[in-house]
GROMACS .gro file of C-alpha atoms in nm:
model
  365
    1MET     CA    1   0.182   9.269   1.784
    2ALA     CA    2   0.212   9.026   1.503
    3GLY     CA    3   0.561   8.977   1.690
    4LYS     CA    4   0.402   8.930   1.991
    5MET     CA    5   0.177   8.677   1.830
    6ALA     CA    6   0.395   8.507   1.643
    7ARG     CA    7   0.614   8.459   1.980
    8ASP     CA    8   0.271   8.337   2.179
    9LYS     CA    9   0.263   8.059   1.884
   10ALA     CA   10   0.617   7.956   1.950
   11LYS     CA   11   0.512   7.909   2.302
   12ARG     CA   12   0.236   7.682   2.268
   13LYS     CA   13   0.379   7.532   2.031
   14SER     CA   14   0.710   7.376   2.190
   15VAL     CA   15   0.463   7.302   2.508
   16HIS     CA   16   0.256   7.071   2.282
   17GLN     CA   17   0.518   6.893   2.137
   18ALA     CA   18   0.647   6.871   2.516
   19ARG     CA   19   0.320   6.682   2.605
   20PRO     CA   20   0.370   6.352   2.440
   21SER     CA   21   0.734   6.334   2.559
   22ALA     CA   22   0.559   6.438   2.945
   23ARG     CA   23   0.298   6.093   2.944
   24LYS     CA   24   0.585   5.865   2.804
   25ALA     CA   25   0.753   5.974   3.089
   26PRO     CA   26   0.481   5.821   3.386
   27ALA     CA   27   0.401   5.565   3.118
   28LYS     CA   28   0.741   5.375   3.160
   29ALA     CA   29   0.721   5.430   3.532
   30LYS     CA   30   0.404   5.256   3.515
   31LYS     CA   31   0.595   4.964   3.343
   32ALA     CA   32   0.798   4.879   3.590
   33PRO     CA   33   0.564   4.778   3.906
   34ALA     CA   34   0.455   4.578   3.698
   35LYS     CA   35   0.798   4.339   3.718
   36ALA     CA   36   0.795   4.459   4.017
   37ARG     CA   37   0.460   4.218   4.024
   38LYS     CA   38   0.560   3.936   3.883
   39ALA     CA   39   0.847   3.890   4.117
   40PRO     CA   40   0.559   3.827   4.375
   41ALA     CA   41   0.399   3.562   4.170
   42LYS     CA   42   0.802   3.396   4.156
   43THR     CA   43   0.796   3.411   4.548
   44LYS     CA   44   0.466   3.203   4.529
   45LYS     CA   45   0.610   2.921   4.400
   46ALA     CA   46   0.864   2.868   4.646
   47PRO     CA   47   0.595   2.805   4.901
   48ALA     CA   48   0.496   2.573   4.682
   49LYS     CA   49   0.804   2.323   4.605
   50ALA     CA   50   0.866   2.389   4.998
   51LYS     CA   51   0.490   2.208   5.056
   52LYS     CA   52   0.687   1.900   4.824
   53ALA     CA   53   0.871   1.805   5.087
   54PRO     CA   54   0.612   1.742   5.443
   55ALA     CA   55   0.486   1.473   5.143
   56LYS     CA   56   0.816   1.341   5.167
   57VAL     CA   57   0.797   1.320   5.543
   58LYS     CA   58   0.470   1.135   5.490
   59LYS     CA   59   0.653   0.834   5.343
   60ALA     CA   60   0.837   0.804   5.593
   61PRO     CA   61   0.580   0.688   5.851
   62ALA     CA   62   0.412   0.442   5.539
   63LYS     CA   63   0.743   0.206   5.526
   64ALA     CA   64   0.801   0.212   5.913
   65LYS     CA   65   0.325   0.030   5.929
   66LYS     CA   66   0.575  -0.279   5.707
   67ALA     CA   67   0.712  -0.341   6.048
   68PRO     CA   68   0.437  -0.485   6.179
   69ALA     CA   69   0.348  -0.670   5.889
   70LYS     CA   70   0.646  -0.871   5.888
   71ALA     CA   71   0.616  -0.969   6.297
   72SER     CA   72   0.270  -1.103   6.226
   73LEU     CA   73   0.484  -1.347   6.020
   74ARG     CA   74   0.603  -1.530   6.337
   75LEU     CA   75   0.450  -1.823   6.385
   76PRO     CA   76   0.312  -1.842   6.690
   77LYS     CA   77   0.413  -2.067   7.008
   78PRO     CA   78   0.407  -2.403   6.981
   79LYS     CA   79   0.079  -2.622   7.197
   80GLY     CA   80   0.197  -2.843   7.437
   81PRO     CA   81   0.483  -3.042   7.408
   82LEU     CA   82   0.617  -3.271   7.122
   83LYS     CA   83   0.424  -3.624   7.092
   84VAL     CA   84   0.649  -3.880   7.010
   85ILE     CA   85   0.464  -4.149   6.854
   86ARG     CA   86   0.695  -4.472   6.726
   87LYS     CA   87   0.415  -4.744   6.657
   88ILE     CA   88   0.192  -4.750   6.352
   89ALA     CA   89  -0.145  -4.853   6.547
   90ASP     CA   90  -0.058  -4.518   6.759
   91MET     CA   91   0.013  -4.319   6.448
   92LYS     CA   92  -0.303  -4.405   6.279
   93LYS     CA   93  -0.541  -4.371   6.623
   94PHE     CA   94  -0.388  -4.072   6.656
   95ILE     CA   95  -0.478  -3.921   6.322
   96ARG     CA   96  -0.788  -4.042   6.285
   97GLU     CA   97  -0.849  -3.800   6.639
   98ALA     CA   98  -0.711  -3.533   6.477
   99ARG     CA   99  -0.939  -3.573   6.114
  100SER     CA  100  -1.226  -3.585   6.367
  101ARG     CA  101  -1.118  -3.225   6.541
  102GLY     CA  102  -1.078  -3.114   6.177
  103ARG     CA  103  -0.743  -3.056   6.219
  104ARG     CA  104  -0.489  -2.961   5.814
  105ILE     CA  105  -0.183  -3.184   5.813
  106ALA     CA  106   0.150  -3.131   5.753
  107LEU     CA  107   0.418  -3.424   5.691
  108VAL     CA  108   0.827  -3.356   5.709
  109PRO     CA  109   0.940  -3.719   5.678
  110THR     CA  110   1.353  -3.707   5.751
  111MET     CA  111   1.630  -3.973   5.780
  112GLY     CA  112   1.722  -3.722   6.117
  113PHE     CA  113   2.087  -3.554   6.189
  114LEU     CA  114   1.894  -3.245   6.155
  115HIS     CA  115   2.020  -2.946   6.058
  116ASP     CA  116   1.859  -2.611   5.924
  117GLY     CA  117   1.752  -2.726   5.625
  118HIS     CA  118   1.520  -2.960   5.721
  119VAL     CA  119   1.451  -2.692   5.984
  120SER     CA  120   1.335  -2.455   5.724
  121LEU     CA  121   1.077  -2.713   5.618
  122ILE     CA  122   0.947  -2.740   5.927
  123HIS     CA  123   0.872  -2.374   5.961
  124GLU     CA  124   0.696  -2.355   5.631
  125ALA     CA  125   0.485  -2.633   5.740
  126ARG     CA  126   0.430  -2.500   5.998
  127ARG     CA  127   0.355  -2.191   5.768
  128GLN     CA  128   0.012  -2.431   5.588
  129ALA     CA  129  -0.105  -2.638   5.842
  130SER     CA  130  -0.226  -2.706   6.168
  131LEU     CA  131  -0.028  -3.022   6.272
  132VAL     CA  132   0.316  -3.067   6.161
  133VAL     CA  133   0.400  -3.492   6.188
  134VAL     CA  134   0.795  -3.492   6.120
  135SER     CA  135   0.918  -3.863   6.058
  136VAL     CA  136   1.267  -3.963   6.172
  137PHE     CA  137   1.382  -4.281   5.995
  138VAL     CA  138   1.668  -4.399   5.832
  139ASN     CA  139   1.489  -4.615   5.486
  140PRO     CA  140   1.743  -4.924   5.505
  141MET     CA  141   1.530  -4.962   5.153
  142GLN     CA  142   1.680  -4.675   4.987
  143PHE     CA  143   2.081  -4.768   5.058
  144GLY     CA  144   2.260  -4.998   4.858
  145PRO     CA  145   2.442  -5.300   4.950
  146GLN     CA  146   2.777  -5.080   4.960
  147GLU     CA  147   2.667  -4.767   5.059
  148ASP     CA  148   2.695  -4.601   5.421
  149LEU     CA  149   2.312  -4.728   5.624
  150ASP     CA  150   2.554  -4.808   5.919
  151ARG     CA  151   2.719  -4.513   5.923
  152TYR     CA  152   2.450  -4.336   5.814
  153PRO     CA  153   2.492  -3.989   6.084
  154ARG     CA  154   2.164  -4.004   6.399
  155ASP     CA  155   2.145  -3.780   6.702
  156PHE     CA  156   1.821  -3.895   6.801
  157SER     CA  157   1.821  -3.704   7.115
  158GLY     CA  158   1.933  -3.346   6.896
  159ASP     CA  159   1.635  -3.432   6.603
  160ARG     CA  160   1.384  -3.402   6.877
  161ARG     CA  161   1.511  -3.080   7.100
  162LYS     CA  162   1.511  -2.930   6.694
  163ILE     CA  163   1.204  -3.078   6.656
  164ALA     CA  164   1.073  -2.923   6.899
  165SER     CA  165   1.208  -2.632   6.932
  166ALA     CA  166   1.091  -2.584   6.529
  167GLY     CA  167   0.725  -2.605   6.700
  168ALA     CA  168   0.621  -2.939   6.530
  169SER     CA  169   0.347  -3.107   6.699
  170VAL     CA  170   0.412  -3.451   6.692
  171LEU     CA  171   0.743  -3.681   6.622
  172PHE     CA  172   0.691  -4.025   6.442
  173CYS     CA  173   1.072  -4.231   6.504
  174PRO     CA  174   0.976  -4.641   6.391
  175ASP     CA  175   1.196  -4.875   6.376
  176VAL     CA  176   1.262  -5.065   6.065
  177ALA     CA  177   1.106  -5.374   6.227
  178GLU     CA  178   0.776  -5.198   6.244
  179MET     CA  179   0.804  -5.067   5.887
  180TYR     CA  180   0.911  -5.382   5.764
  181PRO     CA  181   0.773  -5.619   5.957
  182GLU     CA  182   0.930  -5.995   5.855
  183GLY     CA  183   0.720  -6.095   5.553
  184PHE     CA  184   0.711  -5.764   5.370
  185GLN     CA  185   0.735  -5.725   5.041
  186THR     CA  186   0.548  -5.440   4.887
  187ALA     CA  187   0.746  -5.216   4.694
  188VAL     CA  188   0.638  -4.833   4.497
  189GLU     CA  189   0.845  -4.773   4.214
  190VAL     CA  190   0.845  -4.471   3.939
  191THR     CA  191   1.020  -4.587   3.666
  192ASP     CA  192   1.132  -4.334   3.382
  193VAL     CA  193   1.177  -4.032   3.555
  194SER     CA  194   1.373  -4.216   3.872
  195ARG     CA  195   1.627  -4.408   3.540
  196ASP     CA  196   1.880  -4.168   3.446
  197LEU     CA  197   2.120  -3.893   3.667
  198CYS     CA  198   2.082  -4.065   4.119
  199GLY     CA  199   1.900  -4.389   3.976
  200ALA     CA  200   2.168  -4.474   3.748
  201SER     CA  201   2.415  -4.487   3.959
  202ARG     CA  202   2.254  -4.577   4.289
  203PRO     CA  203   1.998  -4.867   4.123
  204GLY     CA  204   1.680  -4.912   4.362
  205HIS     CA  205   1.778  -4.650   4.586
  206PHE     CA  206   1.468  -4.424   4.433
  207ARG     CA  207   1.233  -4.742   4.433
  208GLY     CA  208   1.278  -4.733   4.822
  209VAL     CA  209   1.298  -4.330   4.857
  210THR     CA  210   0.838  -4.348   4.738
  211THR     CA  211   0.785  -4.713   4.937
  212VAL     CA  212   0.863  -4.527   5.205
  213VAL     CA  213   0.708  -4.195   5.150
  214ALA     CA  214   0.387  -4.394   5.040
  215LYS     CA  215   0.394  -4.514   5.329
  216LEU     CA  216   0.443  -4.240   5.540
  217CYS     CA  217   0.171  -4.061   5.413
  218LEU     CA  218  -0.077  -4.342   5.400
  219LEU     CA  219  -0.071  -4.341   5.757
  220VAL     CA  220  -0.023  -3.953   5.802
  221GLN     CA  221  -0.281  -3.905   5.581
  222PRO     CA  222  -0.101  -3.527   5.501
  223ASP     CA  223  -0.254  -3.250   5.345
  224VAL     CA  224   0.060  -3.114   5.226
  225ALA     CA  225   0.454  -3.284   5.251
  226LEU     CA  226   0.750  -3.059   5.218
  227PHE     CA  227   1.069  -3.201   5.070
  228GLY     CA  228   1.376  -2.930   5.017
  229GLU     CA  229   1.494  -2.860   4.621
  230LYS     CA  230   1.855  -3.016   4.684
  231ASP     CA  231   1.694  -3.319   4.653
  232TYR     CA  232   1.617  -3.244   4.310
  233GLN     CA  233   1.566  -3.572   4.162
  234GLN     CA  234   1.384  -3.728   4.441
  235LEU     CA  235   1.137  -3.392   4.431
  236ILE     CA  236   1.048  -3.484   4.077
  237ILE     CA  237   0.963  -3.841   4.174
  238ILE     CA  238   0.721  -3.804   4.401
  239ARG     CA  239   0.564  -3.567   4.304
  240ARG     CA  240   0.533  -3.771   4.007
  241MET     CA  241   0.405  -4.091   4.192
  242VAL     CA  242   0.113  -3.859   4.396
  243ARG     CA  243  -0.005  -3.755   4.067
  244ASP     CA  244  -0.003  -4.135   3.952
  245LEU     CA  245  -0.171  -4.283   4.299
  246GLY     CA  246  -0.439  -3.992   4.278
  247LEU     CA  247  -0.301  -3.934   4.658
  248ASP     CA  248  -0.452  -3.583   4.797
  249ILE     CA  249  -0.132  -3.413   4.897
  250GLN     CA  250   0.017  -3.105   4.778
  251VAL     CA  251   0.395  -3.155   4.758
  252VAL     CA  252   0.566  -2.861   4.851
  253GLY     CA  253   0.967  -2.770   4.726
  254MET     CA  254   1.214  -2.518   4.947
  255PRO     CA  255   1.512  -2.388   4.819
  256THR     CA  256   1.803  -2.518   4.921
  257VAL     CA  257   1.983  -2.410   5.251
  258ARG     CA  258   2.332  -2.354   5.267
  259GLU     CA  259   2.645  -2.263   5.411
  260GLU     CA  260   2.807  -1.929   5.449
  261ASP     CA  261   3.063  -2.009   5.207
  262GLY     CA  262   2.749  -2.219   4.975
  263LEU     CA  263   2.783  -2.511   5.054
  264ALA     CA  264   2.435  -2.702   5.007
  265MET     CA  265   2.361  -2.860   5.382
  266SER     CA  266   2.408  -3.212   5.422
  267SER     CA  267   2.368  -3.494   5.677
  268ARG     CA  268   2.679  -3.657   5.520
  269ASN     CA  269   2.926  -3.342   5.473
  270THR     CA  270   3.026  -3.474   5.875
  271TYR     CA  271   3.217  -3.746   5.700
  272LEU     CA  272   3.436  -3.405   5.465
  273SER     CA  273   3.771  -3.359   5.639
  274PRO     CA  274   3.801  -2.998   5.639
  275SER     CA  275   4.040  -2.984   5.335
  276GLN     CA  276   3.803  -3.182   5.129
  277ARG     CA  277   3.535  -2.993   5.234
  278GLN     CA  278   3.687  -2.686   5.077
  279GLN     CA  279   3.714  -2.881   4.738
  280ALA     CA  280   3.352  -2.922   4.741
  281LEU     CA  281   3.313  -2.639   4.733
  282ALA     CA  282   3.343  -2.633   4.345
  283LEU     CA  283   2.996  -2.777   4.354
  284SER     CA  284   2.819  -2.452   4.430
  285ARG     CA  285   3.065  -2.269   4.267
  286GLY     CA  286   3.091  -2.426   3.886
  287LEU     CA  287   2.722  -2.368   3.901
  288ARG     CA  288   2.703  -2.006   4.020
  289LYS     CA  289   2.915  -1.943   3.753
  290ALA     CA  290   2.735  -2.168   3.487
  291ARG     CA  291   2.376  -1.965   3.619
  292LYS     CA  292   2.547  -1.629   3.527
  293LEU     CA  293   2.652  -1.757   3.246
  294CYS     CA  294   2.384  -1.816   3.115
  295GLU     CA  295   2.196  -1.511   3.177
  296SER     CA  296   2.456  -1.358   3.002
  297GLY     CA  297   2.347  -1.533   2.688
  298GLU     CA  298   2.476  -1.876   2.671
  299ARG     CA  299   2.192  -2.184   2.627
  300ASP     CA  300   2.400  -2.434   2.494
  301ALA     CA  301   2.398  -2.708   2.713
  302ALA     CA  302   2.766  -2.899   2.668
  303GLU     CA  303   2.896  -2.516   2.711
  304LEU     CA  304   2.707  -2.484   3.079
  305ALA     CA  305   2.800  -2.843   3.217
  306ALA     CA  306   3.152  -2.781   3.037
  307VAL     CA  307   3.243  -2.408   3.308
  308VAL     CA  308   3.102  -2.663   3.595
  309VAL     CA  309   3.326  -3.054   3.454
  310ASP     CA  310   3.568  -2.702   3.423
  311ILE     CA  311   3.618  -2.635   3.759
  312LEU     CA  312   3.517  -3.000   3.944
  313ARG     CA  313   3.851  -3.084   3.770
  314GLU     CA  314   4.040  -2.832   3.970
  315GLN     CA  315   3.987  -3.028   4.281
  316ARG     CA  316   4.251  -3.312   4.398
  317ASP     CA  317   3.924  -3.580   4.571
  318LEU     CA  318   3.707  -3.505   4.422
  319GLU     CA  319   3.514  -3.808   4.149
  320ILE     CA  320   3.280  -3.638   3.893
  321GLU     CA  321   2.964  -3.832   3.870
  322TYR     CA  322   2.693  -3.703   3.643
  323VAL     CA  323   2.722  -3.266   3.514
  324ALA     CA  324   2.406  -3.263   3.321
  325VAL     CA  325   2.059  -2.993   3.231
  326CYS     CA  326   1.799  -3.103   3.234
  327HIS     CA  327   1.400  -3.048   3.178
  328PRO     CA  328   1.301  -2.886   3.515
  329GLU     CA  329   1.010  -3.130   3.569
  330THR     CA  330   1.086  -3.440   3.303
  331LEU     CA  331   1.410  -3.438   3.389
  332GLU     CA  332   1.477  -3.527   2.996
  333ARG     CA  333   1.880  -3.378   2.925
  334VAL     CA  334   1.783  -3.118   2.636
  335GLN     CA  335   2.027  -2.971   2.392
  336GLU     CA  336   1.936  -2.583   2.476
  337VAL     CA  337   1.759  -2.395   2.743
  338GLU     CA  338   1.501  -2.265   2.614
  339ARG     CA  339   1.333  -2.073   2.896
  340GLU     CA  340   1.420  -2.261   3.181
  341ALA     CA  341   1.640  -2.579   3.287
  342VAL     CA  342   1.789  -2.757   3.581
  343LEU     CA  343   2.137  -2.809   3.622
  344LEU     CA  344   2.220  -3.091   3.847
  345VAL     CA  345   2.571  -3.181   4.004
  346ALA     CA  346   2.661  -3.553   4.176
  347CYS     CA  347   3.044  -3.674   4.272
  348ARG     CA  348   3.205  -3.804   4.548
  349VAL     CA  349   3.483  -3.604   4.729
  350GLY     CA  350   3.670  -3.898   4.818
  351GLU     CA  351   3.408  -4.176   4.985
  352THR     CA  352   3.120  -3.910   5.028
  353ARG     CA  353   2.897  -3.857   4.770
  354LEU     CA  354   2.785  -3.529   4.725
  355ILE     CA  355   2.479  -3.381   4.480
  356ASP     CA  356   2.363  -3.010   4.394
  357ASN     CA  357   2.199  -2.899   4.158
  358ILE     CA  358   2.062  -2.469   4.043
  359ARG     CA  359   1.798  -2.358   3.793
  360LEU     CA  360   1.862  -2.149   3.518
  361THR     CA  361   1.676  -1.924   3.264
  362THR     CA  362   1.696  -1.702   3.039
  363ARG     CA  363   1.555  -1.427   3.146
  364LYS     CA  364   1.778  -1.213   3.402
  365LYS     CA  365   1.630  -1.187   3.731
   0.00000   0.00000   0.00000
């Protein structure tokens, strides 16, 4: 009996000790499903990434919408044929009528033999005004005694076609007797800013420029007048004249337009032989090298000018007139480029006088 009781007690003890281990096994089995639940959580993230792809696809249509914006910048077709006016009295009458209708007027003064640089001025004038007047007048007052007035290139029929195609409203083309009648003795001169650079090598040149531009402004009464930055000193002088005389005219300078090889467009480029034209490329090449040097940290004006001089001196038929680093508004020569300056160059390639310039800045673009 005692033996039986001992055996029963041993069985109960073995069963009791086995229960905890039996219960633990299912507990571990439950942990496996817990890990299995994490896997679906990861699979949910994949669709989240997939949603980002459509977001990028939506950006493409946004860029496509910009195309119509560019199309809206296209200039409207010119209204009617180009009007050609040769007499001052007719020009005054036309302007009075235009003013009475509230027209905004732009003036583009030129000496003719137009190139793409002139055309860019006309296009910008059309953006800024509803009526564009282009003058073509080879101004004898701005040529010196030994300069190229007689052989300055002229192509009136070609100019007329280009002006009409660019969309100008009026071509004003007076002759010399109309602009400077017998007994004419008045001049407009801006003094300090015209003394150096081209003013030093071409005495009286800028007095002729400011006189004719002032007269054109009085006749046309423009709201805006446009000039190319290639003739940088001329642009600064005209701005000074407009301020000093209190003329209610906005003077707009437009970037220099260049040939594919870098040569600044100029009516006088036609004088160059093929060999001389290749040598003339030294101007833009030297200016670009100086600008790159300035952007890399060089501030000394003499060092920047020397870079241009070295390149120009490599050319056989090129004679340097000046290379100068100047303040962009006063045109005073500077010793150091502090924030911004303009580097100007003038030289002769054979018998042809060429000018060019480039902006220098201490800030990399």
